[in-house]
mmCIF file of C-alpha atoms in Angstrom:
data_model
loop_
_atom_site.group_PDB
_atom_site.id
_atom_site.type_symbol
_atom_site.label_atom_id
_atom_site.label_comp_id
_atom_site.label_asym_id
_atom_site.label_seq_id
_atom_site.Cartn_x
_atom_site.Cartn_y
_atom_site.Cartn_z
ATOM 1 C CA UNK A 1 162.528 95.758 96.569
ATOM 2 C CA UNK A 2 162.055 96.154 93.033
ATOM 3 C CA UNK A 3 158.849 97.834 92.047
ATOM 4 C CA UNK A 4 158.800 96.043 88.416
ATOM 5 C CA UNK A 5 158.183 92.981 88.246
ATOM 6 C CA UNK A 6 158.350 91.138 84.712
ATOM 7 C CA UNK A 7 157.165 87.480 83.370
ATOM 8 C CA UNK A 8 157.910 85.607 81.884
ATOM 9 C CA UNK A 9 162.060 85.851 82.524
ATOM 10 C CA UNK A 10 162.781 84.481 79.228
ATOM 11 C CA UNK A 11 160.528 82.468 76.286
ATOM 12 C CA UNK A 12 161.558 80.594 73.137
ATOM 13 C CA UNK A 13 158.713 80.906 70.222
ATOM 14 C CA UNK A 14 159.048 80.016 67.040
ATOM 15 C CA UNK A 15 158.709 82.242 63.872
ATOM 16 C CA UNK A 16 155.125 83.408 62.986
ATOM 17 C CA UNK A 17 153.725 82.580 66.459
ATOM 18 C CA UNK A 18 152.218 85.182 69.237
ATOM 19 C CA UNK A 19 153.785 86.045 72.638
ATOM 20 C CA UNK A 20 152.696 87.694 75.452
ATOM 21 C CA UNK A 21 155.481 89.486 78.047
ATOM 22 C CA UNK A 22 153.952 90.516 81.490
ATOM 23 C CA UNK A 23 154.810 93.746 83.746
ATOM 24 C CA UNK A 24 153.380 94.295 87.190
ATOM 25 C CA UNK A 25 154.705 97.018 88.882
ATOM 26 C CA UNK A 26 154.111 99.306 92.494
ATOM 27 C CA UNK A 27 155.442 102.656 91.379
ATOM 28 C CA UNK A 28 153.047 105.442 92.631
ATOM 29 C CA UNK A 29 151.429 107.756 91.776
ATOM 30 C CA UNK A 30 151.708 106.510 88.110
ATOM 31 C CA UNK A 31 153.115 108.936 85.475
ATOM 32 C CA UNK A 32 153.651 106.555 82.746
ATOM 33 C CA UNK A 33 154.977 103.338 81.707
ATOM 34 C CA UNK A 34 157.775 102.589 78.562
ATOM 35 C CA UNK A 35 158.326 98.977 76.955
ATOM 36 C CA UNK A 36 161.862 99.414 75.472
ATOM 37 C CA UNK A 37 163.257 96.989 73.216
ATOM 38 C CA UNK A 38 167.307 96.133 73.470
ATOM 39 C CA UNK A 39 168.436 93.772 70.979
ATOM 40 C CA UNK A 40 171.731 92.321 72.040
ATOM 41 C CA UNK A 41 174.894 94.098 72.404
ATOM 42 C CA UNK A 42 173.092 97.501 71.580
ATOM 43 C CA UNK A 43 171.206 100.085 73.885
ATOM 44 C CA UNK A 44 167.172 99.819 74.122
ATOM 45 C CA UNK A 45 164.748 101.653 72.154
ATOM 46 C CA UNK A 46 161.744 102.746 73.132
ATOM 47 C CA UNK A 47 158.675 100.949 71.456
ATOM 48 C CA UNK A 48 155.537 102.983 72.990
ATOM 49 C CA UNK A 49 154.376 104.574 75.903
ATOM 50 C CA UNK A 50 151.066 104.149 78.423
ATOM 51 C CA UNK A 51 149.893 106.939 80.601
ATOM 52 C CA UNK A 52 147.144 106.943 82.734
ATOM 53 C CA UNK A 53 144.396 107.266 80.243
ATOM 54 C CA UNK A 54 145.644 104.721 77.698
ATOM 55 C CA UNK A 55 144.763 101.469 78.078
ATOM 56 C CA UNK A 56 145.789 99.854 74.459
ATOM 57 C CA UNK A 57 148.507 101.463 72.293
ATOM 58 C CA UNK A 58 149.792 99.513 68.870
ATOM 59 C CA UNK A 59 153.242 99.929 66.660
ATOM 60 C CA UNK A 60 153.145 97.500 64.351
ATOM 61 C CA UNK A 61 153.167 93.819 65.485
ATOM 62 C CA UNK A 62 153.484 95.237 68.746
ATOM 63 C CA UNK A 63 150.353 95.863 71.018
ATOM 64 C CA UNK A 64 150.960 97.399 74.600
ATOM 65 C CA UNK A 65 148.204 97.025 77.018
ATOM 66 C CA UNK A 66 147.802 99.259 80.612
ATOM 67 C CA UNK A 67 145.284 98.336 83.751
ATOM 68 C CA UNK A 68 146.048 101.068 86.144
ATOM 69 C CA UNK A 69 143.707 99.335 88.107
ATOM 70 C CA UNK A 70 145.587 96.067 88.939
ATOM 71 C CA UNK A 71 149.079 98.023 87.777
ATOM 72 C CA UNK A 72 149.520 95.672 85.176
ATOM 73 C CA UNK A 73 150.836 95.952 81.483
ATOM 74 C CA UNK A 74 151.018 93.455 79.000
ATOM 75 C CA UNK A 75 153.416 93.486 75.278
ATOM 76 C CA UNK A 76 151.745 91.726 73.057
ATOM 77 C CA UNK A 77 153.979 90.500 69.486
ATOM 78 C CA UNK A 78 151.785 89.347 66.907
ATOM 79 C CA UNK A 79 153.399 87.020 64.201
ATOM 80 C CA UNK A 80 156.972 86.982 65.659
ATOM 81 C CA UNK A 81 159.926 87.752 63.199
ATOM 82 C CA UNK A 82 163.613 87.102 63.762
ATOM 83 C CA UNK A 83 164.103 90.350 64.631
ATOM 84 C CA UNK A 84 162.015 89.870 67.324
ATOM 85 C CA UNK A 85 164.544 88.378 69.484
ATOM 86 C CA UNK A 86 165.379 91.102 71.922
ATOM 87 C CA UNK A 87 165.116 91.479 75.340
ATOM 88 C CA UNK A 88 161.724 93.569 76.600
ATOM 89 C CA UNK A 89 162.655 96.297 78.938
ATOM 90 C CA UNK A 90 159.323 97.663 81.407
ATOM 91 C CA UNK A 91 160.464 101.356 82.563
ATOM 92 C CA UNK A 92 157.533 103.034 85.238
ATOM 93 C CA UNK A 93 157.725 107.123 85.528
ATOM 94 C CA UNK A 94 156.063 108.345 88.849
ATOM 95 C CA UNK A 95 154.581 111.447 89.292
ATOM 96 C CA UNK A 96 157.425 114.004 90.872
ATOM 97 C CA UNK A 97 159.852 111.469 91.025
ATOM 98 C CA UNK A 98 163.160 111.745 89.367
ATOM 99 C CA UNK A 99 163.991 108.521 89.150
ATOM 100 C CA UNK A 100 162.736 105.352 87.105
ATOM 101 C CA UNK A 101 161.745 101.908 87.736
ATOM 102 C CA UNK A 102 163.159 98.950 85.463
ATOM 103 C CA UNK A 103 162.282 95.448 85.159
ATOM 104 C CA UNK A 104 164.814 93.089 84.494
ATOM 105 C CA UNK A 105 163.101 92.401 80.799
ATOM 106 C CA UNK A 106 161.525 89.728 79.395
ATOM 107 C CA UNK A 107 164.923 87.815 76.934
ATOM 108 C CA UNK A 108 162.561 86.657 73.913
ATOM 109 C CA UNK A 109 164.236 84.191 71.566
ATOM 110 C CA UNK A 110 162.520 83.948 67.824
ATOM 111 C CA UNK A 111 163.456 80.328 66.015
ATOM 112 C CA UNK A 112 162.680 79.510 62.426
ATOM 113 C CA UNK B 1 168.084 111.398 63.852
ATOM 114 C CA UNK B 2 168.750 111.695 67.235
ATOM 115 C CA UNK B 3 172.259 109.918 68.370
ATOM 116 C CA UNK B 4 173.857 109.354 71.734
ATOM 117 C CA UNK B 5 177.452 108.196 70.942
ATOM 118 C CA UNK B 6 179.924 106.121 73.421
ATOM 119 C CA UNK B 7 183.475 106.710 72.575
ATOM 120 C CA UNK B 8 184.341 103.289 73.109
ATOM 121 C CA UNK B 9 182.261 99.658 72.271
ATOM 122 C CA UNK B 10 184.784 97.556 73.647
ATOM 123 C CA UNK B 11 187.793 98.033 76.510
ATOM 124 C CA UNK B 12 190.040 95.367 78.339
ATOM 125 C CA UNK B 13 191.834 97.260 81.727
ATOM 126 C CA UNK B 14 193.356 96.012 84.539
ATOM 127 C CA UNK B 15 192.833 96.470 87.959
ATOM 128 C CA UNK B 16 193.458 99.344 89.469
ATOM 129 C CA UNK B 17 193.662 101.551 86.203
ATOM 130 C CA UNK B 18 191.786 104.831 85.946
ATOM 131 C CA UNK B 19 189.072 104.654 82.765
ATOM 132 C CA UNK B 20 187.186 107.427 81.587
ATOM 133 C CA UNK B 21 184.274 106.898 79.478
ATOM 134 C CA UNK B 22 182.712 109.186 77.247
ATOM 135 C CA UNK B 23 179.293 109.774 76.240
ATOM 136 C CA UNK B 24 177.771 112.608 73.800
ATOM 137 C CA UNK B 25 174.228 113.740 72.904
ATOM 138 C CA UNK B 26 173.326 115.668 70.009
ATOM 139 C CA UNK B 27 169.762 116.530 70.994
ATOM 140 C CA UNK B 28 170.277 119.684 73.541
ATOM 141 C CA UNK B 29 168.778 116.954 75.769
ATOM 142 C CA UNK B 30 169.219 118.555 80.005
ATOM 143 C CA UNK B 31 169.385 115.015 81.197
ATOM 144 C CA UNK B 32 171.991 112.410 81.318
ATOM 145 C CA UNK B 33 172.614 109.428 82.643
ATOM 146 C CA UNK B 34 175.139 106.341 83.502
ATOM 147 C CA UNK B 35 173.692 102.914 83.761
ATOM 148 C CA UNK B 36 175.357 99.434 84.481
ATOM 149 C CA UNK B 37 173.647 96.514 83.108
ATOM 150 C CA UNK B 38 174.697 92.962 84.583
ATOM 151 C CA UNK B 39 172.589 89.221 83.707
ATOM 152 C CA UNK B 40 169.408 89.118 85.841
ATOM 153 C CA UNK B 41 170.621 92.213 87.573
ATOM 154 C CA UNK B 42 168.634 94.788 84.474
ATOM 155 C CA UNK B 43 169.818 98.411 84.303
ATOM 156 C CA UNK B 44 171.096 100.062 87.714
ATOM 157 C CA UNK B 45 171.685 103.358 87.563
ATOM 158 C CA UNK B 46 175.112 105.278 88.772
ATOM 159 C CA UNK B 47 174.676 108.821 88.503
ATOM 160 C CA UNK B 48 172.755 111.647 86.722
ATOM 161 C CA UNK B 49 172.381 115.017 85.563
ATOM 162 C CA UNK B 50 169.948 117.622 85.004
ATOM 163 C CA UNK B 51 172.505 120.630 84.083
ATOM 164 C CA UNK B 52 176.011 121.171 83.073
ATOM 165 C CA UNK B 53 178.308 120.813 85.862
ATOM 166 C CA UNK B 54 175.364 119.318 88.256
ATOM 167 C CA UNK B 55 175.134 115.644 89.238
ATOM 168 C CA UNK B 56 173.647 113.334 91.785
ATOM 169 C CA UNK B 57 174.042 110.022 92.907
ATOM 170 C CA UNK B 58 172.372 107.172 91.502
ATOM 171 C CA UNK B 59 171.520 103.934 93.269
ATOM 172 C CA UNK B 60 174.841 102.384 92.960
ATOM 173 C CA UNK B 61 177.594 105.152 92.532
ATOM 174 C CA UNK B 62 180.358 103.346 94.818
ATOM 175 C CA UNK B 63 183.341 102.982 93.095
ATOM 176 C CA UNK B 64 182.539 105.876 90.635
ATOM 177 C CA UNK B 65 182.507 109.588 89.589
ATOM 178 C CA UNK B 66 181.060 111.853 86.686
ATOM 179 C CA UNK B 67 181.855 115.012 84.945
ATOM 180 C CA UNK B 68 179.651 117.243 83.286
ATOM 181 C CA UNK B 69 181.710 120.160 81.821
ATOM 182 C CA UNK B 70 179.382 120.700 78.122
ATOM 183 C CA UNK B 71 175.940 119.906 78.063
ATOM 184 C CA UNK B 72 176.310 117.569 75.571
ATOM 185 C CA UNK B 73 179.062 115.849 77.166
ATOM 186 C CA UNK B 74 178.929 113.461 80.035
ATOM 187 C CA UNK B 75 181.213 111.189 81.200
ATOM 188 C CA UNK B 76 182.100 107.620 83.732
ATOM 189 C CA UNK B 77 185.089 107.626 85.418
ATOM 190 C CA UNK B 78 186.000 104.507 87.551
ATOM 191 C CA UNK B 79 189.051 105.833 89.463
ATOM 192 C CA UNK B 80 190.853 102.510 90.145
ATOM 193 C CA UNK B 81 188.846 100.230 88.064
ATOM 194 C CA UNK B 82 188.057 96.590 90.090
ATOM 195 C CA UNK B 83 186.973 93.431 88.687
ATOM 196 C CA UNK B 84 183.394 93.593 89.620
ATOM 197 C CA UNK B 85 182.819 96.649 88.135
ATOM 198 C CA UNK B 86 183.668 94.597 84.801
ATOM 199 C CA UNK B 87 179.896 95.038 83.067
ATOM 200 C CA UNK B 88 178.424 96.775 80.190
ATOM 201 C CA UNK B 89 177.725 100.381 80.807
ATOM 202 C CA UNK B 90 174.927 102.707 78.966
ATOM 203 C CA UNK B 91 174.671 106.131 78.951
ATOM 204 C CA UNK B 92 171.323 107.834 77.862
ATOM 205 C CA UNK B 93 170.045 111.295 77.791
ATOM 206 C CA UNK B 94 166.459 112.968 77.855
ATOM 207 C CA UNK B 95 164.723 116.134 77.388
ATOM 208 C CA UNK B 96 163.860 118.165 80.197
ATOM 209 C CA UNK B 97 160.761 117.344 82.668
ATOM 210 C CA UNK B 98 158.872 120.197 81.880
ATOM 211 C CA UNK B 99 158.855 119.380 78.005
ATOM 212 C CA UNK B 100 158.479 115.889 76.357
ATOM 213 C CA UNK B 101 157.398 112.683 77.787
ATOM 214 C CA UNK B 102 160.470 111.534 79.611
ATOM 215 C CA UNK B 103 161.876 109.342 76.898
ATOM 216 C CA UNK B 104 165.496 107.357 77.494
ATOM 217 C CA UNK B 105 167.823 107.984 74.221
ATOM 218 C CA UNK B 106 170.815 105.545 74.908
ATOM 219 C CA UNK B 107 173.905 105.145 73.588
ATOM 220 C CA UNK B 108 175.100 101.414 71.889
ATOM 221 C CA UNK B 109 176.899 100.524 75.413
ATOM 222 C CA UNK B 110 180.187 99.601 76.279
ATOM 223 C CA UNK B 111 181.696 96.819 77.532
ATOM 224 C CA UNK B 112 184.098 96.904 80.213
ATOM 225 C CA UNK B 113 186.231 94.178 81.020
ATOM 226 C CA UNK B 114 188.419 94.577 84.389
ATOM 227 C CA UNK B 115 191.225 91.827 84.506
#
């Protein structure tokens, strides 16, 4: 069962306009959680980190968001650019764990 | 700048061949890792490392084997390469879990195609 859970799959918005990509997950006890960035046919990047504490985090246009409560986090991209279109990768770190969680991303696609 | 560097972007083999593929961090990073990344499948994870010449098995490593010889040096072998293993395939490395914040460096990826 896959402990990250990401929405929406994929999402076509056009140039300028907002988006909002979803990630639930069930990893515990939370360490931290990654958005990564992967545009295609090159290896993701990470774009910021949440850990317990956090609960908003910005780089740039880009505006991560933690509930530890609900195990939520939310990527929000504020006047999307071309460059934009990437696929959004949610990685979950659990405390003494070795291993990480994935989502499957969130494939955003930026049109003029 | 920090670099993880596949040896190879792109590779067309054939069934049954033996590939070997390469992957090399420049950041003294302990970790390293293999990943397979298919469509609506996301990044599955073959093997791993913490230490030169130590690995362990990741959640798919059928079909597969690593080497670890250098620390900065890590690499995939497929011993008799099959068509389903044809994917892309992403090595990363990170720092240690007593130091830094567990960040994934990966490479650009490299596509395998098994005919």
């Amino acid at each position: 069962k896959n402990q990250v859970e990401q929405s929406p799959q994929s999402l076509i918005i056009l140039e300028g306009k907002n988006c909002t990509l979803q990630c639930n997950y069930t990893v515990s006890p939370f360490s931290n959680l990654r958005w990564y960035k992967q545009d295609t046919g090159r290896g993701p990047v990470s774009l910021t980190i949440m850990t317990f504490s956090e609960n908003t985090k910005s780089n740039g246009r880009y505006t991560a968001t933690l509930d530890a409560d609900t195990k939520q986090s939310s990527l929000h991209i504020t006047a999307s650019q071309l460059s934009d279109s990437a696929s959004y990768i949610c990685v979950v770190s659990a405390i003494g764990y070795n291993r990480l969680a994935f989502g499957k991303g969130n494939q955003v696609v930026v049109i003029p | 700048d920090v670099k993880v560097t596949q040896s190879s972007r792109y590779l067309v083999k054939r069934t049954g061949e033996k590939v070997f593929l390469e992957c090399v961090q420049d950041m003294d990073h302990e970790n390293m890792f293999w990943y397979r990344q298919d469509p609506g499948l996301g990044l599955r994870l073959i093997y791993f490392s913490y230490d030169v010449k130590m690995k362990e098995k990741g959640d798919i490593p059928e079909g597969y084997s690593v080497s670890r010889e250098k620390k900065e040096r890590f690499s995939l072998i497929l011993e008799s390469a099959s068509t389903n293993q044809t994917s892309m395939y992403l090595c990363a490395s990170s720092a240690s879990r007593g130091s830094g914040t567990g960040e994934l460096f990966f490479g650009e990826g490299s596509r395998l195609t098994v005919l």
